[in-house]
Amino acid sequence: MDLIAVRSRAEKAASRGLAHLWDRQRENGSWVDRLSSSTVATALGALSLHRADPAGHRDRIAAAVGWLNANQRADGGWSMADAEPPSSPGMSAFAIAALHEIDPDASRGALERGWAFLDANDAENVIPGLRGQAPKTWPAALPTIWGLVGLRDPREQPDQPVEAVLLPSRLRNKVSIALPVILALGVMQARTLPRGPLRRLTSRIARPKALDWLREVSGANGGIEECPMIAGFVYLGLHAAGVGRDLQLASSRYLLSTQRTDGSWAIDRDLEISVTAYAVMALTEFSDVAAEPQLHRTRDWLLDAQWNRPFTPLGLPAGGWAWANPSGWPETEDTAVVLGVLADLGVPRGHPAVELGIRWLLRMQNRDGSWSEWVRNSAIMNDRPCAGVTAHAILALHRFGVSRAPGSAIARGLSYLDNHRQADGSIASVWFRDSTHGTSRLLEAFTATRHGASPAARAAHRRLVAEQADDGGWPRHHELPPEGTTAEETAWALFALLHAGHDPADPAVLRAVDWLVDRQDDLGTWRPSNVGLYFDDLCYTDDLIAHTFALRALGRFLRVTDRSGAR
């Protein structure tokens, strides 16, 4: 391949991508994304509105039912993200619950195909909680929802212990972001299921405390974690229990405000803070963003989005950022990413928001040197040590000149990444599928901190090169869906390699750039893939994650080459 020709194509693609990104900027300087619509969130939203006011919400409910029917896949199942393959037994079971209660006659055909899909895919054994032991968290809540709609004996559901609220906070908080659902469904179970004398006593003590805790985490817009799915669980649990009328009203108000025009809901409303930071990261590859007038509002918006008070429900200090406001919870990854882009935008180390954010990161480091999202030293599936989160924290601290001497937070973070990588150099990330994201972030962190020649960096570098697929994209191999190469993973790997000094004239790099250019659409953007991961049976797509990281990778390629072909 010819470097000059590939660069020329990349320049044109980047110009289209930049135009698309600037067109998406909001008046306040931020960006907002489109997360994929979700079967589980739509099913729970429809059930909640149906139980709240079936006549008053008739049109909203009909739109949700219409979306569920329209997005049933050819095999009879429903997807995790829009109607993207593959179909998921767990998501399909939630759709069946909603159609069974709300629209059993008109949706009879869809229900029959759905049941056939569950039978063909051994749903009883693969859906958490339908048989045997189940984790005491919301992915095992399907049997509870089936019990509510009459598809299962209500007594046969995994125990959601409302008494968790009575535990010392250091133990209770280990459940992290799953706690709102556990408490809401636990209140319902305490009110509706038979209990022995001791459980009756403890649950009677716990119920009002659980409701108070839910009130504390409910945002001004009625949401909890900016998550329509959680709003649905909370509404259904408290409505069945006949308590917490104010929380029921808040949840239904949030559901009404977040329903899309096609009748669906996303898992999260959006990731407005995250994608605003990603947009700045992409733009940084093309210009001095601190001098860009259109980004002065962005800087101020990000500063205003900081949590300048402690988040007491989880014992988190002041100074973090969430993925979205007002009801998102401050967490490590977005705190680190926002700090990094504030540096790009010219905010100095001595700024109070930066100092507060750095202290937040330093306080949140785990004993083993890693970082999780919300709770230190936790181990649940959504809040455990994460390579991607750890790398972002390292990059942010390094950017503001925090020491990387032996024993420092940065040194301990790098040591964690080195000690937990696989022999082939790869490392998985909690929040994205498989290992392309984690391995790319590891390489960036080691390169940025001047450890690019370390064994960990060299192994990650080799692994990324080996994982390039024949079509030029990433990954070559995968365990979780989707099939084939994706814009997100191609962009992460390409940027990390170029950041590490990989020769931009290498045919591997040119094929990756060509892959991105060839897959840019007429709008100047890229098709998102369901590589975002809440857990193994719930993925999502995000249009601005795909766009910003693809644009960032092209920008880095253009930065390290010039039009004459020089490097």
Coordinates of C-alpha atoms in Angstrom, one line a residue:
M1 CA 0.0 0.0 0.0
D2 CA 1.1 3.6 -0.7
L3 CA 1.4 5.8 2.4
I4 CA 0.7 9.0 0.5
A5 CA -2.5 7.6 -1.1
V6 CA -3.8 6.1 2.2
R7 CA -3.0 9.4 3.9
S8 CA -5.0 11.4 1.3
R9 CA -8.0 9.1 1.8
A10 CA -7.6 9.4 5.6
E11 CA -7.6 13.3 5.4
K12 CA -10.9 13.3 3.5
A13 CA -12.5 10.8 5.9
A14 CA -11.2 12.8 8.9
S15 CA -12.7 16.0 7.4
R16 CA -16.1 14.4 7.0
G17 CA -15.8 12.9 10.5
L18 CA -14.9 16.3 12.0
A19 CA -17.9 18.0 10.3
H20 CA -20.2 15.3 11.7
L21 CA -18.8 15.7 15.2
W22 CA -19.1 19.5 15.2
D23 CA -22.6 19.2 13.9
R24 CA -23.6 17.1 16.9
Q25 CA -22.3 19.6 19.5
R26 CA -25.1 21.0 21.7
E27 CA -25.5 24.7 22.5
N28 CA -24.0 24.2 26.0
G29 CA -20.8 22.8 24.5
S30 CA -21.5 19.1 25.3
W31 CA -22.4 16.2 23.1
V32 CA -25.1 13.5 23.5
D33 CA -25.0 10.0 22.1
R34 CA -27.5 7.4 21.1
L35 CA -27.3 4.2 23.1
S36 CA -29.0 1.2 21.5
S37 CA -32.6 0.5 22.5
S38 CA -32.9 -2.3 25.0
T39 CA -35.3 -5.2 25.1
V40 CA -35.1 -5.5 28.9
A41 CA -35.5 -1.7 29.5
T42 CA -38.4 -1.5 27.1
A43 CA -40.2 -4.6 28.6
L44 CA -39.8 -3.2 32.2
G45 CA -40.9 0.3 31.1
A46 CA -44.0 -1.0 29.4
L47 CA -44.9 -3.1 32.4
S48 CA -44.4 -0.2 34.7
L49 CA -46.6 2.2 32.7
H50 CA -49.2 -0.5 32.3
R51 CA -49.4 -1.0 36.1
A52 CA -49.3 2.7 36.8
D53 CA -52.1 3.9 34.5
P54 CA -53.1 1.6 31.6
A55 CA -55.7 4.1 30.3
G56 CA -53.7 7.3 30.8
H57 CA -50.6 5.8 29.3
R58 CA -52.3 3.8 26.5
D59 CA -50.4 5.3 23.6
R60 CA -47.1 5.0 25.4
I61 CA -47.7 1.4 26.2
A62 CA -48.9 0.6 22.7
A63 CA -45.7 2.2 21.3
A64 CA -43.5 0.0 23.6
V65 CA -45.4 -3.1 22.6
G66 CA -45.1 -2.2 19.0
W67 CA -41.4 -1.8 19.4
L68 CA -41.1 -5.2 21.0
N69 CA -43.1 -6.8 18.2
A70 CA -41.2 -5.0 15.5
N71 CA -37.8 -5.9 16.9
Q72 CA -38.4 -9.6 17.4
R73 CA -35.7 -11.4 15.4
A74 CA -36.3 -14.0 12.8
D75 CA -35.3 -16.9 15.2
G76 CA -38.1 -15.8 17.6
G77 CA -35.8 -14.2 20.1
W78 CA -34.9 -10.6 21.1
S79 CA -31.6 -8.9 21.1
M80 CA -29.5 -7.2 23.8
A81 CA -29.1 -4.1 21.6
D82 CA -31.7 -2.9 19.1
A83 CA -32.2 -5.9 16.9
E84 CA -28.5 -6.7 16.5
P85 CA -27.5 -10.3 16.5
P86 CA -27.5 -12.5 18.4
S87 CA -30.8 -13.1 20.1
S88 CA -30.6 -13.5 23.9
P89 CA -32.6 -15.9 26.0
G90 CA -32.5 -13.6 28.9
M91 CA -33.7 -10.5 27.0
S92 CA -36.3 -12.6 25.2
A93 CA -37.7 -13.8 28.5
F94 CA -38.3 -10.2 29.6
A95 CA -40.0 -9.4 26.3
I96 CA -42.3 -12.4 26.8
A97 CA -43.2 -11.2 30.3
A98 CA -44.3 -7.8 29.0
L99 CA -46.3 -9.1 26.0
H100 CA -47.9 -11.8 28.2
E101 CA -49.3 -9.3 30.6
I102 CA -50.1 -6.4 28.3
D103 CA -51.0 -7.8 24.9
P104 CA -51.4 -11.6 25.0
D105 CA -54.0 -11.9 22.3
A106 CA -52.7 -9.5 19.6
S107 CA -49.1 -10.7 20.3
R108 CA -49.9 -14.4 20.4
G109 CA -47.7 -15.1 17.3
A110 CA -44.8 -13.3 18.8
L111 CA -45.2 -15.1 22.1
E112 CA -45.3 -18.5 20.5
R113 CA -42.2 -17.8 18.5
G114 CA -40.5 -16.4 21.7
W115 CA -41.4 -19.5 23.7
A116 CA -40.0 -21.7 20.9
F117 CA -36.8 -19.7 20.9
L118 CA -36.4 -20.2 24.7
D119 CA -37.1 -23.9 24.4
A120 CA -34.5 -24.3 21.6
N121 CA -31.9 -22.4 23.6
D122 CA -32.2 -24.2 27.0
A123 CA -33.4 -21.0 28.6
E124 CA -34.2 -22.8 31.9
N125 CA -30.5 -23.5 32.4
V126 CA -28.9 -20.4 31.0
I127 CA -31.0 -17.7 32.5
P128 CA -29.8 -16.8 36.0
G129 CA -32.3 -17.8 38.7
L130 CA -34.6 -20.0 36.7
R131 CA -33.0 -23.1 38.2
G132 CA -30.6 -23.7 41.1
Q133 CA -28.6 -21.0 42.9
A134 CA -28.6 -17.5 41.5
P135 CA -26.6 -14.4 42.3
K136 CA -28.4 -12.0 44.5
T137 CA -28.4 -9.2 42.1
W138 CA -30.6 -7.9 39.3
P139 CA -29.5 -10.2 36.4
A140 CA -31.3 -12.9 38.4
A141 CA -34.5 -10.8 38.6
L142 CA -36.2 -12.5 35.6
P143 CA -37.9 -15.1 37.8
T144 CA -39.2 -12.2 40.0
I145 CA -40.7 -10.5 36.9
W146 CA -42.2 -13.8 35.7
G147 CA -43.7 -14.2 39.1
L148 CA -45.3 -10.7 38.9
V149 CA -46.9 -11.4 35.6
G150 CA -48.1 -14.9 36.4
L151 CA -45.6 -17.0 34.4
R152 CA -44.0 -18.5 37.5
D153 CA -44.9 -19.3 41.0
P154 CA -44.0 -16.0 42.9
R155 CA -42.5 -18.1 45.7
E156 CA -39.9 -19.5 43.3
Q157 CA -37.7 -16.4 42.9
P158 CA -34.1 -15.7 44.0
D159 CA -34.1 -14.0 47.4
Q160 CA -33.3 -10.2 47.2
P161 CA -32.6 -9.5 50.9
V162 CA -33.9 -6.1 51.9
E163 CA -31.9 -6.6 55.1
A164 CA -28.8 -5.7 53.1
V165 CA -29.5 -2.1 54.0
L166 CA -28.9 -3.0 57.7
L167 CA -25.3 -4.1 57.1
P168 CA -22.4 -1.8 57.8
S169 CA -21.8 0.4 54.8
R170 CA -18.5 -1.1 54.0
L171 CA -20.2 -4.5 53.5
R172 CA -23.5 -3.2 52.0
N173 CA -21.7 -1.1 49.4
K174 CA -19.9 -4.1 48.0
V175 CA -23.1 -4.7 46.0
S176 CA -22.5 -1.3 44.4
I177 CA -24.8 -0.3 41.5
A178 CA -27.0 -3.4 41.9
L179 CA -28.2 -2.2 45.3
P180 CA -31.2 -0.1 44.1
V181 CA -32.8 -3.2 42.4
I182 CA -32.0 -5.5 45.3
L183 CA -33.6 -3.1 47.8
A184 CA -36.7 -2.4 45.7
L185 CA -37.4 -6.1 44.9
G186 CA -36.4 -7.0 48.5
V187 CA -39.1 -4.6 49.8
M188 CA -41.6 -6.3 47.5
Q189 CA -40.6 -9.8 48.7
A190 CA -40.7 -8.8 52.3
R191 CA -44.2 -7.5 51.8
T192 CA -45.6 -10.3 49.6
L193 CA -43.8 -13.6 50.3
P194 CA -44.1 -15.8 53.4
R195 CA -41.3 -15.2 56.0
G196 CA -40.3 -16.8 59.2
P197 CA -40.5 -14.8 62.5
L198 CA -36.9 -13.6 62.4
R199 CA -37.1 -12.5 58.8
R200 CA -40.4 -10.7 59.4
L201 CA -38.7 -8.8 62.2
T202 CA -35.6 -7.9 60.3
S203 CA -37.4 -7.0 57.2
R204 CA -39.8 -4.8 59.1
I205 CA -36.8 -2.9 60.4
A206 CA -35.1 -2.8 57.0
R207 CA -38.0 -1.6 54.8
P208 CA -38.2 2.0 55.8
K209 CA -34.4 2.3 55.7
A210 CA -34.4 0.8 52.2
L211 CA -36.9 3.4 51.1
D212 CA -34.9 6.2 52.6
W213 CA -31.8 4.9 50.8
L214 CA -33.6 4.8 47.5
R215 CA -34.8 8.4 48.0
E216 CA -31.2 9.4 48.7
V217 CA -30.0 8.1 45.3
S218 CA -33.0 9.3 43.3
G219 CA -32.0 12.3 41.1
A220 CA -33.9 15.5 40.6
N221 CA -35.3 14.0 37.4
G222 CA -36.6 10.9 39.2
G223 CA -33.9 8.6 37.8
I224 CA -31.5 6.3 39.6
E225 CA -28.1 5.9 37.8
E226 CA -29.7 7.5 34.7
C227 CA -31.0 4.1 34.0
P228 CA -34.6 3.4 32.7
M229 CA -34.1 -0.3 33.4
I230 CA -33.5 0.4 37.1
A231 CA -36.5 2.8 37.1
G232 CA -38.6 -0.1 35.8
F233 CA -37.4 -2.5 38.5
V234 CA -37.9 0.0 41.2
Y235 CA -41.4 0.9 40.1
L236 CA -42.5 -2.7 39.7
G237 CA -41.1 -3.7 43.1
L238 CA -42.5 -0.8 45.1
H239 CA -45.9 -0.9 43.3
A240 CA -46.3 -4.6 44.1
A241 CA -45.3 -3.9 47.7
G242 CA -47.8 -1.0 47.9
V243 CA -45.2 1.3 49.5
G244 CA -43.0 4.3 48.5
R245 CA -45.6 6.1 46.5
D246 CA -43.3 9.1 46.0
L247 CA -40.6 6.8 44.6
Q248 CA -43.1 5.1 42.4
L249 CA -44.2 8.5 41.0
A250 CA -40.6 9.6 40.5
S251 CA -39.7 6.3 38.6
S252 CA -42.8 6.6 36.4
R253 CA -42.0 10.3 35.7
Y254 CA -38.5 9.3 34.7
L255 CA -39.7 6.5 32.4
L256 CA -42.1 8.9 30.7
S257 CA -39.3 11.4 30.1
T258 CA -36.9 8.9 28.7
Q259 CA -39.1 6.9 26.4
R260 CA -38.0 7.3 22.8
T261 CA -40.4 8.3 20.0
D262 CA -40.3 4.7 18.7
G263 CA -41.6 3.4 22.0
S264 CA -38.4 2.0 23.3
W265 CA -36.0 2.7 26.1
A266 CA -32.2 2.4 26.3
I267 CA -30.5 0.8 29.3
D268 CA -29.0 4.2 30.3
R269 CA -30.6 7.4 29.1
D270 CA -27.2 8.4 27.6
L271 CA -23.5 8.8 28.3
E272 CA -23.4 12.6 27.8
I273 CA -20.4 13.3 30.0
S274 CA -18.4 10.3 28.7
V275 CA -19.0 11.1 25.0
T276 CA -18.3 14.8 25.5
A277 CA -14.9 13.8 26.9
Y278 CA -14.4 11.4 24.0
A279 CA -15.2 14.1 21.5
V280 CA -12.5 16.3 23.0
M281 CA -10.0 13.4 22.9
A282 CA -10.7 13.1 19.2
L283 CA -10.5 16.8 18.5
T284 CA -7.2 17.0 20.4
E285 CA -5.6 15.0 17.6
F286 CA -6.3 17.7 15.1
S287 CA -5.8 21.1 16.8
D288 CA -5.0 22.9 20.0
V289 CA -8.4 22.4 21.7
A290 CA -7.5 24.8 24.5
A291 CA -7.6 27.6 21.9
E292 CA -10.8 26.5 20.2
P293 CA -13.6 29.0 21.0
Q294 CA -16.3 26.4 20.5
L295 CA -14.8 24.3 23.3
H296 CA -14.7 27.0 26.0
R297 CA -18.4 26.1 26.7
T298 CA -17.4 22.4 26.7
R299 CA -14.7 23.0 29.3
D300 CA -17.1 25.0 31.5
W301 CA -19.8 22.3 31.1
L302 CA -17.5 19.6 32.2
L303 CA -16.3 21.6 35.2
D304 CA -19.9 22.2 36.2
A305 CA -20.7 18.4 35.9
Q306 CA -18.2 17.5 38.7
W307 CA -19.7 16.1 41.9
N308 CA -18.4 18.8 44.4
R309 CA -20.0 17.0 47.3
P310 CA -19.6 13.5 48.6
F311 CA -21.8 10.8 47.3
T312 CA -22.8 9.5 50.7
P313 CA -24.9 6.4 49.7
L314 CA -21.7 4.7 48.6
G315 CA -19.3 6.6 50.8
L316 CA -17.6 8.2 47.7
P317 CA -15.6 11.4 48.2
A318 CA -16.3 14.7 46.5
G319 CA -14.6 15.3 43.2
G320 CA -15.7 12.6 40.8
W321 CA -17.6 12.7 37.6
A322 CA -20.4 10.4 36.4
W323 CA -21.3 9.3 32.9
A324 CA -24.4 11.5 32.9
N325 CA -26.2 13.8 35.2
P326 CA -28.2 14.4 37.4
S327 CA -28.7 10.9 38.7
G328 CA -25.5 9.2 37.4
W329 CA -23.1 8.2 40.2
P330 CA -19.5 9.4 40.3
E331 CA -17.1 6.7 39.1
T332 CA -13.5 6.3 38.3
E333 CA -13.3 5.9 34.5
D334 CA -15.2 9.1 33.7
T335 CA -13.4 11.0 36.5
A336 CA -10.1 10.0 34.9
V337 CA -11.2 10.7 31.3
V338 CA -12.6 14.1 32.1
L339 CA -9.5 15.0 34.1
G340 CA -7.4 14.1 31.0
V341 CA -9.5 16.3 28.6
L342 CA -9.5 19.2 31.1
A343 CA -5.7 19.1 30.8
D344 CA -6.2 19.2 27.0
L345 CA -8.5 22.2 27.4
G346 CA -6.0 24.1 29.3
V347 CA -7.2 23.7 32.9
P348 CA -4.1 23.7 35.1
R349 CA -3.1 21.4 38.0
G350 CA -3.9 24.1 40.5
H351 CA -7.5 24.5 39.5
P352 CA -9.7 23.4 42.5
A353 CA -11.7 21.0 40.3
V354 CA -8.5 19.3 39.1
E355 CA -7.1 19.0 42.6
L356 CA -10.3 17.6 43.9
G357 CA -10.5 15.1 41.0
I358 CA -6.9 13.9 41.6
R359 CA -7.6 13.4 45.3
W360 CA -10.7 11.4 44.3
L361 CA -8.6 9.1 42.1
L362 CA -5.9 8.6 44.6
R363 CA -8.4 7.8 47.4
M364 CA -10.2 5.3 45.1
Q365 CA -7.2 3.1 44.3
N366 CA -7.6 -0.5 45.4
R367 CA -5.2 -2.3 47.7
D368 CA -3.8 -4.3 44.7
G369 CA -3.0 -1.1 42.8
S370 CA -5.9 -1.3 40.4
W371 CA -9.0 0.8 40.2
S372 CA -12.7 -0.3 40.1
E373 CA -15.6 2.0 39.2
W374 CA -17.4 2.8 42.5
V375 CA -16.4 0.7 45.4
R376 CA -12.8 0.0 46.5
N377 CA -11.7 -3.6 46.8
S378 CA -15.0 -4.9 45.4
A379 CA -15.4 -8.1 43.4
I380 CA -18.9 -8.1 41.9
M381 CA -19.2 -8.5 38.1
N382 CA -19.9 -4.8 37.4
D383 CA -17.6 -3.3 40.0
R384 CA -14.3 -5.2 40.2
P385 CA -10.8 -4.2 39.2
C386 CA -10.7 -3.3 35.6
A387 CA -7.7 -2.9 33.2
G388 CA -9.4 -0.2 31.2
V389 CA -10.4 1.9 34.2
T390 CA -6.9 1.4 35.8
A391 CA -5.2 2.6 32.6
H392 CA -7.4 5.7 32.4
A393 CA -6.6 6.5 36.0
I394 CA -2.9 6.1 35.4
L395 CA -3.1 8.3 32.3
A396 CA -5.0 11.1 34.1
L397 CA -2.6 11.2 37.1
H398 CA 0.4 11.2 34.8
R399 CA -1.0 14.0 32.7
F400 CA -1.1 16.2 35.8
G401 CA 2.4 15.3 36.9
V402 CA 1.6 13.0 39.7
S403 CA 4.7 11.1 40.7
R404 CA 5.4 7.7 39.1
A405 CA 8.2 6.8 41.5
P406 CA 8.3 3.3 42.9
G407 CA 5.5 2.8 45.3
S408 CA 3.4 5.6 43.9
A409 CA -0.2 5.2 42.7
I410 CA 1.0 5.2 39.1
A411 CA 3.7 2.6 39.7
R412 CA 1.3 0.4 41.6
G413 CA -1.3 0.7 38.8
L414 CA 1.3 -0.3 36.2
S415 CA 2.4 -3.2 38.4
Y416 CA -1.2 -4.4 38.6
L417 CA -1.6 -4.3 34.8
D418 CA 1.7 -6.2 34.4
N419 CA 0.8 -8.8 37.0
H420 CA -2.7 -9.5 35.6
R421 CA -2.0 -9.6 31.9
Q422 CA -2.1 -12.9 30.1
A423 CA 1.0 -14.7 28.9
D424 CA 0.2 -13.6 25.3
G425 CA 0.1 -9.9 26.4
S426 CA -3.6 -9.4 26.5
I427 CA -5.8 -8.2 29.3
A428 CA -9.6 -8.0 29.5
S429 CA -11.6 -5.0 30.3
V430 CA -14.8 -5.2 32.4
W431 CA -16.8 -2.8 30.4
F432 CA -16.0 -3.9 26.8
R433 CA -16.0 -7.3 25.3
D434 CA -12.9 -9.6 25.3
S435 CA -9.5 -8.0 25.4
T436 CA -8.9 -5.5 22.6
H437 CA -10.0 -2.5 24.7
G438 CA -8.0 -3.6 27.8
T439 CA -4.9 -4.5 25.9
S440 CA -4.9 -1.2 24.0
R441 CA -5.4 0.8 27.1
L442 CA -2.5 -1.1 28.9
L443 CA -0.2 -0.2 26.0
E444 CA -1.3 3.5 26.1
A445 CA -0.7 3.7 29.8
F446 CA 2.8 2.1 29.7
T447 CA 3.8 4.2 26.7
A448 CA 2.6 7.5 28.1
T449 CA 4.5 6.9 31.4
R450 CA 7.7 6.2 29.5
H451 CA 7.6 2.4 30.0
G452 CA 7.1 1.6 26.4
A453 CA 10.1 -0.7 26.4
S454 CA 8.8 -2.8 29.3
P455 CA 7.9 -6.4 28.9
A456 CA 4.3 -5.7 29.5
A457 CA 4.2 -3.0 26.8
R458 CA 6.1 -5.1 24.3
A459 CA 3.8 -8.1 24.9
A460 CA 0.7 -6.0 24.5
H461 CA 2.1 -4.5 21.3
R462 CA 2.8 -7.9 19.8
R463 CA -0.6 -9.1 20.9
L464 CA -2.4 -6.3 19.1
V465 CA -0.5 -6.8 15.9
A466 CA -1.2 -10.5 16.0
E467 CA -4.9 -9.9 16.6
Q468 CA -5.4 -7.8 13.4
A469 CA -7.8 -9.6 11.1
D470 CA -7.3 -10.3 7.5
D471 CA -9.6 -7.5 6.5
G472 CA -7.4 -5.0 8.3
G473 CA -9.7 -4.5 11.3
W474 CA -9.8 -5.9 14.9
P475 CA -10.2 -8.4 16.4
R476 CA -9.1 -11.6 14.6
H477 CA -10.7 -13.7 17.4
H478 CA -13.5 -13.1 19.8
E479 CA -15.5 -14.9 22.4
L480 CA -18.5 -12.6 22.8
P481 CA -20.6 -11.2 20.0
P482 CA -20.7 -9.5 17.5
E483 CA -19.2 -11.4 14.7
G484 CA -16.3 -9.9 12.8
T485 CA -14.3 -6.7 13.1
T486 CA -15.6 -3.5 14.5
A487 CA -14.9 0.2 14.2
E488 CA -14.4 0.6 18.0
E489 CA -11.9 -2.2 18.4
T490 CA -10.1 -1.2 15.2
A491 CA -9.8 2.3 16.4
W492 CA -8.6 1.4 19.9
A493 CA -5.9 -0.9 18.6
L494 CA -4.7 1.4 15.8
F495 CA -4.4 4.4 18.1
A496 CA -2.5 2.4 20.8
L497 CA 0.0 1.1 18.2
L498 CA 0.6 4.5 16.8
H499 CA 0.8 6.0 20.2
A500 CA 3.5 3.4 21.0
G501 CA 5.6 4.5 18.0
H502 CA 4.6 1.7 15.6
D503 CA 5.7 2.6 12.1
P504 CA 2.8 4.3 10.3
A505 CA 4.1 3.1 7.0
D506 CA 3.7 -0.5 8.1
P507 CA 1.2 -2.3 5.9
A508 CA -0.6 -3.4 9.0
V509 CA -1.3 0.2 9.9
L510 CA -2.2 1.2 6.4
R511 CA -4.7 -1.7 6.2
A512 CA -6.3 -0.5 9.5
V513 CA -6.6 3.0 8.2
D514 CA -8.1 1.8 5.0
W515 CA -10.5 -0.3 7.1
L516 CA -11.8 2.8 8.9
V517 CA -12.0 4.9 5.7
D518 CA -13.8 2.2 3.8
R519 CA -16.4 1.8 6.5
Q520 CA -17.2 5.5 7.0
D521 CA -20.8 6.1 5.8
D522 CA -22.3 9.0 3.8
L523 CA -23.0 10.9 7.0
G524 CA -19.3 10.9 7.9
T525 CA -19.6 8.4 10.8
W526 CA -19.2 4.8 11.6
R527 CA -21.7 2.0 12.4
P528 CA -21.5 1.2 16.1
S529 CA -21.2 -2.4 17.2
N530 CA -22.5 -4.0 20.4
V531 CA -19.1 -4.2 22.1
G532 CA -20.1 -2.2 25.1
L533 CA -20.6 -4.6 28.0
Y534 CA -22.7 -4.4 31.1
F535 CA -22.3 -8.1 31.6
D536 CA -22.0 -11.1 29.3
D537 CA -25.7 -11.2 28.5
L538 CA -26.2 -7.5 28.1
C539 CA -24.3 -5.6 25.5
Y540 CA -24.9 -2.2 23.9
T541 CA -24.0 0.0 21.0
D542 CA -23.1 3.7 21.2
D543 CA -22.9 5.8 18.1
L544 CA -20.5 8.4 19.5
I545 CA -18.1 5.9 21.0
A546 CA -17.7 4.4 17.5
H547 CA -17.4 7.8 16.0
T548 CA -15.0 9.6 18.4
F549 CA -12.5 6.7 18.7
A550 CA -12.4 6.1 14.9
L551 CA -11.9 9.8 14.3
R552 CA -9.2 9.9 17.0
A553 CA -7.3 7.0 15.4
L554 CA -7.4 8.7 12.0
G555 CA -6.2 11.9 13.6
R556 CA -3.2 10.2 15.2
F557 CA -2.3 8.6 11.9
L558 CA -2.4 12.0 10.2
R559 CA -0.3 13.6 13.1
V560 CA 2.5 11.1 12.7
T561 CA 2.8 11.4 8.9
D562 CA 2.8 14.2 6.5
R563 CA 1.6 14.7 2.9
S564 CA 5.0 13.9 1.5
G565 CA 5.0 10.5 3.1
A566 CA 7.5 11.4 5.8
R567 CA 6.9 10.1 9.3

